[in-house]
Amino acid sequence: MELLIFYPLAGFCVVLALGVVLNNSPVGSAISLIGMMLGLAGIFVLQQAHFLAILQIIIYAGAIMVLFMFVIMLLNLKEGDDTGWIARERNLLLSVLTGLLAVGILYKISGILFTAEMDTPAILPDSFGTVATIGETLFTDFVLPFEVASILLLAAMVGAVVLAKTKLD
Amino acid sequence: MEPILAPESIDLIALAPVIVLSVFAMMVLVLDLWGGRNKTLLVFISLVGLLMTAISAFAKHPLPAYSFNDSYIVDHLSLFFICIFTLSSALTILLSVEYNEREDIRAGEYYALILFCTVGMILLASSTDMIMIFLGIEIVSICLYVLTGIRRNDHRSNEAALKYFLLGAFATGFLLYGMTLVYGSTGSTNLFKIAEFIQNPSAQSNPLLLMGLVLLIIGLGFKVASAPFHMWAPDVYQGAPTPVTAFMAVGPKAAAFAAFFRVFAEAFPEMSPSWETLLSIIAVLSMFVGNLGAIMQTNIKRMLAFSSISHAGYILIAIIAKSSLGSSALLFYMLSYTFMTFGAFGIVIILGRKGEENLEIENYSGLAYKHPIIALSMTIFLLSLGGLPPFAGFVAKFYIFSAAIQEGLLTLVIIAVLNSAISFYYYLKVVVFMYMKESEAEFKISLTPMTLFVILIGVIGTINLGIFPNTIIALASH
């Protein structure tokens, strides 16, 4: 049953990941990336990591992707500005680094496939990774960092206002 | 489900200084709505808040007290540091009042940001958990980025803020990565639990842990402006408003050293051979880069920036010594450094003119003929920074060196003494300009009462700590 959901989701992620790389327009790449993040969030839900899934959507698909879009808009890249993957392939350093990475990943995967030796999964309590557990830890074990983070955010907000305000009285 | 944190672990009395200061900082933010252009009320409230913070820090008995699952500690080290922080923030605010008037810095948030920054510093000195240390460092850094850039119409201030922000964000990345690796290889962010975990010799050789340590050193080394992570310091010190520069050179630096001490002397004493060498290299580099760099400077703020890099080198020796003698030497050094630095920057402010002009060392020529007392105070601060008896700087260096010799760090001490000698070249250069050159232009110095008060405190502190160091040493060596 789990696999029935996993394979379509994983396939969806892989297709969109390829879309990020192969897309000629940077905006298209970014949108594919958002889709891939959503797919990953789905896989996290399958793995019982509900909280991580939510964070994945809020932080990556939401905040960070908005930042990406801003940067793309600011740079104002047009099609033909060396954004296609063929143009990138001519960059030797990039190709070599990516090649090395790919070989490393394939090596690791083949090691697992041929020896059929998976890491033994740790046994987790049922509630692991659910929103309730994380909330409880946050408000007991980590209540001090949680509150202090609000001071950090307040200071950052005040600072941003000070620097961005058009006129200081 | 059983609550994980026992209620008695939430100890608000231990946390009192943080709470009090945060409340005051928010009060300043809100009251800023009414005062209009007059910021006297804000200054007053900020100073009261700092005083209350220092008092409330002593509410907790007996020491050391651990709370919040051992992630927050009240001990003599943190108490002493809280006193240094509140003192340095109060001096900064006193220096700022007239300076802000002159430079047209109208933002009431200025004072709130200094208070928030102090909250971060207190957290840094009192935390024994890496998450808290990270949050503390971020609070301090973010406030400093904004304070650096608060002269928004000045392009040097903007440049400094942007540079500081970008490099600082990068350094934070290193720090966080280091913490992650340490957490990954020890299974805890709590410094005591880490110390317990690495009792086991096989845990110490974990390459991930070593990598994490190196990244931690890089991240913290950036925050204390030690070479080779010092590139930002001269530009930022020059571009920031002068009171903020003085603040940066003392408070946040002391806080970062407190974190340095907590992380390395309390969590990783077992692994000292592996980090001692690295820190020694950084200390030696900082001393040489700072002192040789300062020789070439013509701008007094840049010169003091390089001198502060070299002081970071001396202070690192106290951390490498890591004994209780090392920690008391660290505390004494930070306190004397507070007095000397604030005094020196106070004089820089007095001689400066609107738009951060008149900051070249040449502008000091002939000062002794027109304003002998100001020149004498500057001489005292500079000689004390160089480490000449009978001033505080000498005693402070002496304690660090004797702590280091007890730990057998003879080579480091020899290099440090050699560097102290080099440093006299540029400190005395200013003195020579003040006493032996004719003045070219008329001095238009602003003898404003609060700035003079800070200079007076600086002189008293520098001389007092130099001649009667015993009381403070006794306090510091608990």
Short mmCIF file of N, CA, C and O in Angstrom, two decimals, chain B residues 301-378:
data_model
loop_
_atom_site.label_atom_id
_atom_site.label_comp_id
_atom_site.label_asym_id
_atom_site.label_seq_id
_atom_site.Cartn_x
_atom_site.Cartn_y
_atom_site.Cartn_z
N LYS B 301 40.64 55.22 13.86
CA LYS B 301 39.69 54.13 14.09
C LYS B 301 40.20 52.82 13.48
O LYS B 301 40.04 51.76 14.07
N ARG B 302 40.80 52.93 12.31
CA ARG B 302 41.39 51.72 11.70
C ARG B 302 42.52 51.19 12.55
O ARG B 302 42.70 49.99 12.72
N MET B 303 43.33 52.12 13.08
CA MET B 303 44.45 51.70 13.92
C MET B 303 43.94 50.95 15.14
O MET B 303 44.44 49.87 15.49
N LEU B 304 42.90 51.50 15.77
CA LEU B 304 42.34 50.82 16.95
C LEU B 304 41.71 49.49 16.56
O LEU B 304 41.71 48.55 17.35
N ALA B 305 41.18 49.40 15.33
CA ALA B 305 40.62 48.13 14.87
C ALA B 305 41.72 47.08 14.80
O ALA B 305 41.56 45.96 15.30
N PHE B 306 42.85 47.44 14.19
CA PHE B 306 43.94 46.46 14.11
C PHE B 306 44.46 46.13 15.50
O PHE B 306 44.80 44.99 15.79
N SER B 307 44.52 47.15 16.35
CA SER B 307 45.00 46.87 17.70
C SER B 307 44.03 45.92 18.41
O SER B 307 44.46 45.05 19.17
N SER B 308 42.73 46.04 18.09
CA SER B 308 41.80 45.11 18.74
C SER B 308 41.97 43.69 18.21
O SER B 308 41.73 42.73 18.95
N ILE B 309 42.39 43.57 16.94
CA ILE B 309 42.70 42.22 16.44
C ILE B 309 43.85 41.61 17.23
O ILE B 309 43.82 40.45 17.64
N SER B 310 44.87 42.44 17.49
CA SER B 310 46.01 41.89 18.21
C SER B 310 45.61 41.55 19.65
O SER B 310 46.08 40.55 20.20
N HIS B 311 44.72 42.35 20.24
CA HIS B 311 44.28 42.02 21.60
C HIS B 311 43.51 40.70 21.61
O HIS B 311 43.60 39.94 22.58
N ALA B 312 42.76 40.43 20.53
CA ALA B 312 42.08 39.14 20.45
C ALA B 312 43.12 38.02 20.53
O ALA B 312 42.87 36.98 21.14
N GLY B 313 44.28 38.25 19.93
CA GLY B 313 45.34 37.25 20.00
C GLY B 313 45.80 37.01 21.43
O GLY B 313 45.93 35.87 21.86
N TYR B 314 46.00 38.11 22.18
CA TYR B 314 46.44 37.93 23.58
C TYR B 314 45.39 37.18 24.37
O TYR B 314 45.70 36.30 25.18
N ILE B 315 44.11 37.56 24.14
CA ILE B 315 43.05 36.95 24.94
C ILE B 315 42.92 35.45 24.63
O ILE B 315 42.64 34.64 25.50
N LEU B 316 43.18 35.10 23.35
CA LEU B 316 43.11 33.68 22.99
C LEU B 316 44.11 32.86 23.80
O LEU B 316 43.87 31.70 24.10
N ILE B 317 45.23 33.49 24.16
CA ILE B 317 46.22 32.76 24.97
C ILE B 317 45.58 32.35 26.30
O ILE B 317 45.81 31.25 26.79
N ALA B 318 44.76 33.26 26.86
CA ALA B 318 44.09 32.92 28.13
C ALA B 318 43.17 31.72 27.94
O ALA B 318 43.02 30.90 28.85
N ILE B 319 42.53 31.63 26.75
CA ILE B 319 41.64 30.50 26.53
C ILE B 319 42.44 29.22 26.33
O ILE B 319 42.05 28.15 26.80
N ILE B 320 43.58 29.34 25.66
CA ILE B 320 44.41 28.16 25.47
C ILE B 320 44.91 27.66 26.83
O ILE B 320 45.01 26.46 27.06
N ALA B 321 45.18 28.61 27.75
CA ALA B 321 45.67 28.20 29.08
C ALA B 321 44.57 27.46 29.85
O ALA B 321 44.88 26.64 30.69
N LYS B 322 43.31 27.78 29.60
CA LYS B 322 42.09 27.10 30.05
C LYS B 322 42.02 26.70 31.52
O LYS B 322 41.01 26.20 31.98
N SER B 323 43.05 26.95 32.31
CA SER B 323 42.96 26.64 33.73
C SER B 323 42.07 27.69 34.39
O SER B 323 41.59 28.62 33.75
N SER B 324 41.83 27.53 35.69
CA SER B 324 41.02 28.55 36.38
C SER B 324 41.77 29.87 36.38
O SER B 324 41.19 30.95 36.33
N LEU B 325 43.12 29.77 36.40
CA LEU B 325 43.92 30.99 36.30
C LEU B 325 43.68 31.66 34.95
O LEU B 325 43.58 32.88 34.85
N GLY B 326 43.57 30.83 33.91
CA GLY B 326 43.29 31.36 32.57
C GLY B 326 41.96 32.09 32.54
O GLY B 326 41.85 33.17 31.98
N SER B 327 40.94 31.51 33.19
CA SER B 327 39.63 32.15 33.12
C SER B 327 39.65 33.45 33.89
O SER B 327 39.04 34.44 33.46
N SER B 328 40.34 33.51 35.04
CA SER B 328 40.35 34.78 35.77
C SER B 328 41.18 35.81 35.01
O SER B 328 40.84 37.00 35.01
N ALA B 329 42.24 35.36 34.33
CA ALA B 329 43.02 36.30 33.51
C ALA B 329 42.16 36.85 32.39
O ALA B 329 42.21 38.05 32.08
N LEU B 330 41.34 35.97 31.79
CA LEU B 330 40.43 36.40 30.71
C LEU B 330 39.49 37.49 31.22
O LEU B 330 39.31 38.54 30.60
N LEU B 331 38.90 37.25 32.42
CA LEU B 331 37.95 38.21 32.97
C LEU B 331 38.62 39.54 33.26
O LEU B 331 38.11 40.61 32.91
N PHE B 332 39.78 39.48 33.89
CA PHE B 332 40.47 40.72 34.24
C PHE B 332 40.85 41.48 32.98
O PHE B 332 40.71 42.70 32.90
N TYR B 333 41.31 40.76 31.97
CA TYR B 333 41.70 41.41 30.72
C TYR B 333 40.51 42.12 30.10
O TYR B 333 40.61 43.27 29.67
N MET B 334 39.37 41.42 30.08
CA MET B 334 38.20 42.02 29.44
C MET B 334 37.78 43.28 30.17
O MET B 334 37.41 44.27 29.55
N LEU B 335 37.85 43.26 31.50
CA LEU B 335 37.43 44.44 32.26
C LEU B 335 38.38 45.61 32.00
O LEU B 335 37.94 46.73 31.71
N SER B 336 39.69 45.36 32.05
CA SER B 336 40.61 46.47 31.82
C SER B 336 40.50 46.96 30.39
O SER B 336 40.56 48.17 30.13
N TYR B 337 40.30 46.02 29.48
CA TYR B 337 40.16 46.40 28.07
C TYR B 337 38.95 47.30 27.88
O TYR B 337 38.98 48.24 27.07
N THR B 338 37.87 47.03 28.65
CA THR B 338 36.68 47.88 28.58
C THR B 338 37.03 49.33 28.89
O THR B 338 36.69 50.24 28.12
N PHE B 339 37.73 49.54 30.01
CA PHE B 339 38.05 50.91 30.40
C PHE B 339 38.94 51.60 29.38
O PHE B 339 38.68 52.73 28.96
N MET B 340 40.01 50.92 28.96
CA MET B 340 40.96 51.56 28.04
C MET B 340 40.28 51.89 26.72
O MET B 340 40.43 52.99 26.18
N THR B 341 39.52 50.92 26.19
CA THR B 341 38.94 51.11 24.87
C THR B 341 37.90 52.21 24.88
O THR B 341 37.89 53.07 23.99
N PHE B 342 37.02 52.18 25.89
CA PHE B 342 35.99 53.23 25.91
C PHE B 342 36.62 54.60 26.09
O PHE B 342 36.17 55.58 25.48
N GLY B 343 37.66 54.66 26.92
CA GLY B 343 38.34 55.94 27.08
C GLY B 343 38.90 56.43 25.76
O GLY B 343 38.67 57.58 25.35
N ALA B 344 39.62 55.56 25.08
CA ALA B 344 40.26 55.96 23.83
C ALA B 344 39.22 56.38 22.79
O ALA B 344 39.36 57.42 22.14
N PHE B 345 38.14 55.62 22.67
CA PHE B 345 37.12 55.99 21.68
C PHE B 345 36.38 57.25 22.10
O PHE B 345 35.94 58.02 21.24
N GLY B 346 36.26 57.47 23.42
CA GLY B 346 35.66 58.72 23.88
C GLY B 346 36.44 59.91 23.35
O GLY B 346 35.87 60.90 22.88
N ILE B 347 37.77 59.80 23.39
CA ILE B 347 38.59 60.90 22.89
C ILE B 347 38.47 61.02 21.38
O ILE B 347 38.43 62.13 20.83
N VAL B 348 38.39 59.88 20.70
CA VAL B 348 38.18 59.94 19.25
C VAL B 348 36.89 60.69 18.94
O VAL B 348 36.83 61.49 18.01
N ILE B 349 35.85 60.46 19.76
CA ILE B 349 34.58 61.15 19.53
C ILE B 349 34.73 62.64 19.78
O ILE B 349 34.24 63.47 19.01
N ILE B 350 35.43 62.99 20.85
CA ILE B 350 35.59 64.41 21.19
C ILE B 350 36.30 65.15 20.06
O ILE B 350 35.96 66.29 19.72
N LEU B 351 37.30 64.51 19.48
CA LEU B 351 38.05 65.20 18.44
C LEU B 351 37.38 65.13 17.08
O LEU B 351 37.72 65.91 16.19
N GLY B 352 36.44 64.18 16.94
CA GLY B 352 35.79 64.03 15.64
C GLY B 352 34.84 65.18 15.37
O GLY B 352 34.43 65.90 16.27
N ARG B 353 34.53 65.36 14.09
CA ARG B 353 33.55 66.39 13.73
C ARG B 353 32.43 65.74 12.95
O ARG B 353 32.50 64.59 12.56
N LYS B 354 31.40 66.49 12.72
CA LYS B 354 30.23 65.98 12.03
C LYS B 354 30.62 65.28 10.74
O LYS B 354 31.48 65.75 10.00
N GLY B 355 29.97 64.14 10.49
CA GLY B 355 30.29 63.39 9.29
C GLY B 355 31.54 62.54 9.47
O GLY B 355 32.19 62.18 8.50
N GLU B 356 31.88 62.21 10.73
CA GLU B 356 33.04 61.35 11.01
C GLU B 356 34.30 61.91 10.37
O GLU B 356 35.08 61.18 9.76
N GLU B 357 34.49 63.22 10.51
CA GLU B 357 35.71 63.82 9.99
C GLU B 357 36.73 63.92 11.11
O GLU B 357 36.43 63.68 12.26
N ASN B 358 37.92 64.31 10.73
CA ASN B 358 38.97 64.61 11.71
C ASN B 358 39.41 63.37 12.48
O ASN B 358 39.63 63.43 13.67
N LEU B 359 39.52 62.25 11.78
CA LEU B 359 39.90 61.02 12.47
C LEU B 359 41.28 60.54 12.06
O LEU B 359 41.66 59.42 12.36
N GLU B 360 42.04 61.38 11.34
CA GLU B 360 43.39 60.97 10.98
C GLU B 360 44.31 61.18 12.18
O GLU B 360 44.07 62.08 13.00
N ILE B 361 45.37 60.37 12.24
CA ILE B 361 46.29 60.52 13.37
C ILE B 361 46.95 61.90 13.31
O ILE B 361 47.24 62.50 14.34
N GLU B 362 47.14 62.42 12.08
CA GLU B 362 47.74 63.75 11.94
C GLU B 362 46.92 64.82 12.65
O GLU B 362 47.47 65.82 13.12
N ASN B 363 45.61 64.60 12.70
CA ASN B 363 44.76 65.61 13.34
C ASN B 363 45.04 65.74 14.82
O ASN B 363 44.56 66.67 15.46
N TYR B 364 45.80 64.79 15.37
CA TYR B 364 46.08 64.85 16.79
C TYR B 364 47.32 65.67 17.10
O TYR B 364 47.65 65.86 18.27
N SER B 365 48.02 66.15 16.05
CA SER B 365 49.29 66.81 16.33
C SER B 365 49.05 68.10 17.10
O SER B 365 48.16 68.89 16.80
N GLY B 366 49.86 68.27 18.13
CA GLY B 366 49.80 69.48 18.93
C GLY B 366 48.67 69.53 19.93
O GLY B 366 48.46 70.55 20.58
N LEU B 367 47.98 68.41 20.09
CA LEU B 367 46.84 68.41 21.02
C LEU B 367 47.28 68.76 22.44
O LEU B 367 46.57 69.44 23.17
N ALA B 368 48.49 68.33 22.79
CA ALA B 368 48.94 68.52 24.17
C ALA B 368 49.08 69.98 24.55
O ALA B 368 48.97 70.33 25.72
N TYR B 369 49.31 70.85 23.55
CA TYR B 369 49.48 72.27 23.90
C TYR B 369 48.16 72.94 24.14
O TYR B 369 48.04 73.83 24.97
N LYS B 370 47.14 72.49 23.39
CA LYS B 370 45.83 73.15 23.50
C LYS B 370 45.01 72.52 24.62
O LYS B 370 44.35 73.21 25.37
N HIS B 371 45.03 71.22 24.68
CA HIS B 371 44.19 70.53 25.67
C HIS B 371 45.03 69.48 26.38
O HIS B 371 44.92 68.29 26.10
N PRO B 372 45.88 69.91 27.29
CA PRO B 372 46.83 68.98 27.91
C PRO B 372 46.16 67.81 28.62
O PRO B 372 46.68 66.69 28.60
N ILE B 373 45.00 68.06 29.24
CA ILE B 373 44.40 66.96 30.01
C ILE B 373 43.85 65.88 29.09
O ILE B 373 44.02 64.68 29.34
N ILE B 374 43.22 66.31 28.00
CA ILE B 374 42.72 65.34 27.03
C ILE B 374 43.89 64.53 26.47
O ILE B 374 43.83 63.30 26.37
N ALA B 375 44.97 65.22 26.13
CA ALA B 375 46.13 64.52 25.57
C ALA B 375 46.70 63.55 26.58
O ALA B 375 47.09 62.42 26.24
N LEU B 376 46.72 63.98 27.84
CA LEU B 376 47.26 63.09 28.88
C LEU B 376 46.39 61.84 29.02
O LEU B 376 46.90 60.71 29.11
N SER B 377 45.05 62.04 28.99
CA SER B 377 44.16 60.87 29.10
C SER B 377 44.41 59.92 27.94
O SER B 377 44.51 58.71 28.13
N MET B 378 44.51 60.48 26.73
CA MET B 378 44.74 59.63 25.56
C MET B 378 46.04 58.87 25.73
O MET B 378 46.12 57.68 25.41
#
